[in-house]
Tab-separated table of C-alpha atoms in Angstrom:
chain	number	residue	atom	x	y	z
A	1	MET	CA	66.568	216.300	117.079
A	2	PRO	CA	67.724	215.002	113.767
A	3	GLY	CA	68.462	217.434	111.002
A	4	MET	CA	67.645	220.613	113.780
A	5	MET	CA	71.324	220.719	115.066
A	6	TYR	CA	69.756	219.888	118.317
A	7	ASP	CA	71.622	216.363	120.115
A	8	LEU	CA	69.950	216.187	123.676
A	9	GLU	CA	72.350	213.381	125.087
A	10	SER	CA	75.559	215.788	124.416
A	11	SER	CA	74.462	217.653	127.286
A	12	PRO	CA	75.580	218.032	130.690
A	13	PRO	CA	74.630	216.464	133.586
A	14	ALA	CA	74.900	219.215	135.490
A	15	ASP	CA	72.013	220.304	132.773
A	16	PHE	CA	69.355	218.897	133.996
A	17	GLN	CA	70.465	218.772	137.739
A	18	ILE	CA	67.206	220.277	138.955
A	19	VAL	CA	65.162	217.415	137.264
A	20	MET	CA	67.227	214.733	138.166
A	21	ASP	CA	66.246	215.779	142.612
A	22	VAL	CA	62.996	215.792	141.438
A	23	MET	CA	62.970	212.410	139.996
A	24	SER	CA	64.716	210.861	142.969
A	25	HIS	CA	61.228	211.783	144.540
A	26	LEU	CA	59.335	211.048	141.888
A	27	ASP	CA	60.743	207.750	141.897
A	28	LYS	CA	60.143	206.755	145.911
A	29	ALA	CA	56.584	207.380	145.181
A	30	ILE	CA	55.782	206.298	141.691
A	31	ASP	CA	56.512	202.591	140.304
A	32	GLY	CA	57.736	202.832	136.799
A	33	VAL	CA	57.469	206.891	137.048
A	34	ARG	CA	59.868	207.023	134.326
A	35	GLY	CA	58.469	205.208	132.155
A	36	ARG	CA	55.164	207.818	132.551
A	37	THR	CA	57.375	211.131	132.414
A	38	MET	CA	57.873	214.048	130.145
A	39	LEU	CA	59.404	216.826	130.529
A	40	VAL	CA	58.198	220.160	129.598
A	41	GLY	CA	58.540	223.936	130.602
A	42	ALA	CA	61.174	226.468	131.116
A	43	GLN	CA	63.939	223.362	132.114
A	44	ALA	CA	63.141	221.805	128.499
A	45	ARG	CA	63.188	225.442	127.293
A	46	ASP	CA	66.585	226.080	128.659
A	47	LEU	CA	68.042	222.928	127.777
A	48	MET	CA	67.429	223.331	124.098
A	49	HIS	CA	68.041	227.102	124.054
A	50	ARG	CA	71.543	225.825	124.952
A	51	ARG	CA	72.092	224.372	121.465
A	52	LEU	CA	69.373	225.395	119.253
A	53	GLY	CA	69.903	229.849	120.290
A	54	ASP	CA	72.336	232.358	121.913
A	55	PRO	CA	72.874	232.387	125.239
A	56	ALA	CA	73.361	235.615	125.477
A	57	ASN	CA	69.359	236.505	124.990
A	58	PHE	CA	67.294	236.747	127.564
A	59	LEU	CA	64.754	234.162	129.063
A	60	ARG	CA	62.792	234.051	132.058
A	61	THR	CA	64.277	232.469	134.818
A	62	THR	CA	62.644	229.824	137.072
A	63	SER	CA	63.780	226.920	139.759
A	64	ASP	CA	59.915	225.490	138.554
A	65	VAL	CA	59.794	222.198	137.206
A	66	ASP	CA	57.024	221.160	134.661
A	67	LEU	CA	56.834	217.276	134.077
A	68	ALA	CA	53.676	215.437	132.228
A	69	LEU	CA	52.432	212.582	133.577
A	70	ALA	CA	50.652	210.420	131.403
A	71	VAL	CA	47.691	208.590	133.551
A	72	ALA	CA	44.968	206.290	132.752
A	73	SER	CA	42.166	208.409	134.993
A	74	GLY	CA	41.309	211.455	137.052
A	75	GLU	CA	41.737	208.216	139.901
A	76	ASP	CA	44.882	207.220	138.167
A	77	TYR	CA	46.503	211.247	138.387
A	78	ALA	CA	44.543	210.991	142.279
A	79	ASN	CA	46.262	208.325	143.840
A	80	LEU	CA	50.076	208.764	142.031
A	81	THR	CA	49.916	212.385	143.431
A	82	ALA	CA	48.329	211.629	147.220
A	83	SER	CA	51.764	211.585	148.875
A	84	PHE	CA	53.605	215.133	147.733
A	85	GLU	CA	52.095	217.914	149.512
A	86	ALA	CA	50.023	220.493	147.013
A	87	ARG	CA	50.222	224.308	145.924
A	88	ARG	CA	47.256	225.919	145.273
A	89	SER	CA	46.730	227.400	141.863
A	90	SER	CA	44.100	227.345	139.448
A	91	SER	CA	44.956	224.190	137.898
A	92	GLU	CA	45.478	221.731	140.867
A	93	VAL	CA	48.737	220.226	139.512
A	94	LYS	CA	51.144	222.184	141.472
A	95	TYR	CA	52.958	220.096	144.103
A	96	VAL	CA	55.964	220.664	146.616
A	97	ILE	CA	58.634	218.160	145.490
A	98	GLY	CA	62.293	217.437	147.752
A	99	GLY	CA	61.456	221.035	147.924
A	100	LEU	CA	61.174	221.967	144.804
A	101	ALA	CA	57.483	223.314	143.067
A	102	VAL	CA	56.366	220.822	140.507
A	103	ASP	CA	53.301	221.137	137.870
A	104	LEU	CA	52.376	217.098	137.270
A	105	ILE	CA	50.340	217.813	134.429
A	106	PRO	CA	47.982	215.100	133.427
A	107	PHE	CA	47.794	213.234	129.656
A	108	GLY	CA	46.460	210.376	128.264
A	109	GLY	CA	43.885	208.517	129.489
A	110	ILE	CA	42.388	211.439	131.837
A	111	GLU	CA	41.714	213.159	128.699
A	112	ARG	CA	37.612	213.663	128.473
A	113	PRO	CA	37.313	214.982	125.425
A	114	LYS	CA	41.126	214.224	123.420
A	115	GLY	CA	42.924	217.201	124.338
A	116	SER	CA	41.644	218.355	126.977
A	117	ALA	CA	42.160	217.203	130.974
A	118	ARG	CA	40.629	217.561	134.901
A	119	PRO	CA	43.154	217.198	137.578
A	120	SER	CA	40.177	216.537	139.866
A	121	PRO	CA	36.528	216.449	139.417
A	122	ALA	CA	36.242	220.002	140.539
A	123	SER	CA	38.933	221.576	138.165
A	124	GLU	CA	38.769	223.296	135.872
A	125	PRO	CA	39.779	221.927	132.258
A	126	LEU	CA	43.096	222.154	131.192
A	127	SER	CA	44.212	221.841	128.006
A	128	VAL	CA	47.180	219.382	127.117
A	129	LEU	CA	46.302	219.294	123.149
A	130	ALA	CA	49.159	217.611	121.629
A	131	TYR	CA	50.319	216.428	124.912
A	132	SER	CA	49.704	212.371	123.492
A	133	SER	CA	52.359	213.592	120.101
A	134	ALA	CA	54.721	215.123	122.275
A	135	PHE	CA	55.255	212.452	124.038
A	136	ALA	CA	55.384	209.215	121.658
A	137	ALA	CA	58.124	212.304	119.964
A	138	ALA	CA	60.106	213.138	122.445
A	139	ASP	CA	63.338	212.845	123.001
A	140	GLU	CA	65.513	211.429	125.559
A	141	TYR	CA	68.122	211.321	127.976
A	142	THR	CA	70.343	209.287	130.064
A	143	PHE	CA	71.070	210.365	133.451
A	144	PRO	CA	74.332	209.369	134.888
A	145	ASP	CA	72.739	206.445	136.874
A	146	GLY	CA	71.453	204.843	134.108
A	147	HIS	CA	67.657	206.385	134.447
A	148	ARG	CA	65.992	208.146	130.968
A	149	ILE	CA	64.011	210.599	131.031
A	150	LYS	CA	61.450	212.295	128.279
A	151	VAL	CA	62.332	215.246	126.824
A	152	VAL	CA	59.765	217.130	124.231
A	153	ASP	CA	61.094	217.752	121.262
A	154	PRO	CA	61.313	221.735	119.883
A	155	LEU	CA	58.654	221.264	117.716
A	156	HIS	CA	56.581	220.279	120.003
A	157	TYR	CA	57.615	222.769	122.205
A	158	ALA	CA	56.474	225.157	120.039
A	159	ALA	CA	53.009	223.971	120.028
A	160	LEU	CA	52.859	223.515	123.926
A	161	LYS	CA	53.218	227.153	124.085
A	162	LEU	CA	51.277	228.609	121.428
A	163	ASP	CA	48.305	226.659	122.809
A	164	ALA	CA	49.143	227.751	126.532
A	165	TRP	CA	49.377	231.192	125.359
A	166	VAL	CA	46.018	231.301	123.565
A	167	ASP	CA	44.220	230.171	126.598
A	168	ARG	CA	46.204	232.262	129.481
A	169	SER	CA	45.942	235.439	127.660
A	170	SER	CA	42.493	235.141	127.629
A	171	TYR	CA	42.293	235.839	130.936
A	172	GLY	CA	45.396	238.693	131.146
A	173	GLU	CA	48.593	236.104	131.416
A	174	TYR	CA	51.282	236.761	129.229
A	175	LYS	CA	54.451	235.619	130.571
A	176	ASP	CA	53.950	232.399	127.176
A	177	ALA	CA	54.413	235.458	124.629
A	178	SER	CA	58.348	235.069	125.109
A	179	ASP	CA	58.884	231.208	125.410
A	180	VAL	CA	56.800	231.718	121.906
A	181	ARG	CA	59.975	234.578	121.101
A	182	VAL	CA	62.443	232.480	121.080
A	183	VAL	CA	61.087	229.218	119.376
A	184	PHE	CA	60.927	232.073	116.722
A	185	ASP	CA	64.387	233.036	117.579
A	186	TRP	CA	65.701	228.919	117.400
A	187	PHE	CA	64.297	228.752	113.605
A	188	ARG	CA	64.146	232.620	112.073
A	189	GLU	CA	67.639	231.768	110.602
A	190	HIS	CA	67.846	228.378	110.250
A	191	PRO	CA	69.621	226.892	108.292
A	192	GLU	CA	67.820	223.849	106.840
A	193	HIS	CA	64.984	226.332	106.693
A	194	ILE	CA	66.757	229.326	104.735
A	195	ASP	CA	67.680	225.701	102.623
A	196	GLY	CA	64.025	225.047	102.172
A	197	ALA	CA	63.195	228.603	101.601
A	198	TYR	CA	63.279	228.688	97.695
A	199	LEU	CA	62.190	225.301	97.378
A	200	GLY	CA	58.708	224.329	96.146
A	201	ASP	CA	56.028	226.318	93.930
A	202	PRO	CA	55.258	228.587	95.123
A	203	SER	CA	58.083	228.612	97.315
A	204	PRO	CA	57.663	229.987	101.029
A	205	ALA	CA	59.503	232.754	100.318
A	206	GLU	CA	57.674	233.972	97.865
A	207	ARG	CA	54.865	233.332	99.830
A	208	CYS	CA	56.612	235.937	101.875
A	209	ASP	CA	57.470	238.492	99.603
A	210	TRP	CA	61.032	236.914	99.549
A	211	ASP	CA	61.476	237.996	102.618
A	212	GLN	CA	63.830	235.204	104.343
A	213	ALA	CA	63.076	234.966	108.001
A	214	LEU	CA	59.705	235.236	107.360
A	215	ALA	CA	59.621	231.783	105.361
A	216	CYS	CA	61.832	230.379	108.057
A	217	LEU	CA	58.885	231.264	110.116
A	218	TRP	CA	56.261	230.003	107.514
A	219	ILE	CA	57.892	226.882	107.069
A	220	LEU	CA	58.302	226.023	111.431
A	221	GLY	CA	54.678	226.473	111.606
A	222	SER	CA	54.541	224.394	108.719
A	223	LYS	CA	56.721	221.687	110.888
A	224	VAL	CA	54.504	221.922	114.116
A	225	ALA	CA	51.768	221.406	112.220
A	226	HIS	CA	53.493	217.592	110.359
A	227	ALA	CA	55.098	217.322	113.843
A	228	ILE	CA	52.067	217.261	116.007
A	229	GLY	CA	49.176	216.324	113.345
A	230	ALA	CA	45.797	217.981	111.315
A	231	ALA	CA	43.935	217.345	114.355
A	232	ASN	CA	45.743	218.878	116.734
A	233	THR	CA	46.596	221.353	114.080
A	234	GLU	CA	42.808	222.129	113.731
A	235	ALA	CA	42.124	222.503	117.130
A	236	ILE	CA	45.144	224.662	117.698
A	237	VAL	CA	44.097	226.807	114.647
A	238	ALA	CA	40.446	227.320	115.473
A	239	LYS	CA	40.939	228.836	118.550
A	240	TRP	CA	44.038	231.011	117.685
A	241	ASP	CA	42.099	233.702	116.057
A	242	GLN	CA	42.866	237.140	115.004
A	243	PRO	CA	42.696	239.329	117.940
A	244	ASN	CA	44.069	236.227	119.889
A	245	ARG	CA	47.301	236.509	116.951
A	246	GLU	CA	47.430	240.081	117.034
A	247	SER	CA	48.101	240.496	121.232
A	248	LEU	CA	50.791	237.689	120.523
A	249	ALA	CA	52.918	240.067	118.128
A	250	ARG	CA	51.894	242.952	120.796
A	251	HIS	CA	54.060	240.752	123.392
A	252	LEU	CA	56.693	239.168	122.001
A	253	GLY	CA	59.434	241.290	123.539
A	254	LYS	CA	61.016	241.329	127.001
A	255	PRO	CA	58.133	240.898	129.981
A	256	TRP	CA	59.895	244.629	130.863
A	257	GLU	CA	59.806	246.150	127.410
A	258	SER	CA	57.416	246.637	124.478
A	259	VAL	CA	58.327	245.633	120.797
A	260	GLY	CA	60.269	247.582	119.355
A	261	ASP	CA	58.801	246.843	115.816
A	262	LEU	CA	54.965	246.000	116.089
A	263	ALA	CA	55.204	246.161	112.550
A	264	GLY	CA	58.282	243.154	112.303
A	265	ALA	CA	56.452	241.223	115.058
A	266	PHE	CA	53.110	240.862	113.368
A	267	SER	CA	54.494	239.746	110.481
A	268	GLU	CA	56.598	237.303	112.027
A	269	VAL	CA	53.147	235.825	113.949
A	270	LYS	CA	51.654	236.160	110.378
A	271	ALA	CA	54.005	234.528	108.520
A	272	PHE	CA	54.022	231.168	111.441
A	273	ALA	CA	50.901	230.851	111.268
A	274	GLU	CA	50.200	230.650	107.633
A	275	GLY	CA	52.507	228.592	107.666
A	276	LEU	CA	50.269	225.740	109.902
A	277	GLN	CA	47.289	226.830	108.421
A	278	ALA	CA	49.185	225.634	104.715
A	279	LYS	CA	49.886	222.041	106.200
A	280	ILE	CA	46.091	221.781	106.918
A	281	ALA	CA	45.247	222.783	103.229
A	282	ASP	CA	47.705	221.069	101.580
A	283	PRO	CA	49.315	218.046	103.196
A	284	THR	CA	52.258	217.904	100.643
A	285	SER	CA	53.431	221.441	101.436
A	286	GLN	CA	56.874	221.706	103.663
């Protein structure tokens, strides 16, 4: 990603081995699948973390693969997934492909309304807010065989994770908070954000009481809003209410431990949220 010290093409093929295995099976079942899929979720996060984060930091480990799949309709999705073994899940997007657990998340023409998809007529709506925006902005990686795959970029990953947190935490599933924490860790002291922390009137640093780390998270929020666009940002902000923001702060630690500095966690969530909202109020802000 330009200006974010993120060079996906420098990734060794070994980083993509699980994904390559899944895609080889999808190739046989879905014509032109590589032009309509995007890697999201933990596998994408791990790729970004190797280049943006501290590899020693804890990440949730999983061999599951999450792929967003552009489809024209529910019928199109049903036809494309008909040959795969379905796994029982509330979202009805889990399949076994090549012996691996794979989520095939539908977006695009299937969305009714925009940002919401039903994998089947009987399933609950699935939030796919900003997936189309992410697909348009996605980075690409070239496999050794010459095939390419789209990979969600860091800013859209942040938006998708925040949206997943808002939805899943409402029924007591809090695992997405640790992924939001990873994104915060990537950008809290990002050189590009530090350079921008003192620009503008008021500057992000001034907005954050001259706390440089918080100013970097404010800038992150603003950049996420710019990346996903006004409509998607407004939709996320509208459902991300204050109680949920406080809940996110309480769950930002590793899954097995509480947040040591709860006041600091609240401040980080607040700075990021204010950056998101500032972009709505003033599109010319950072």
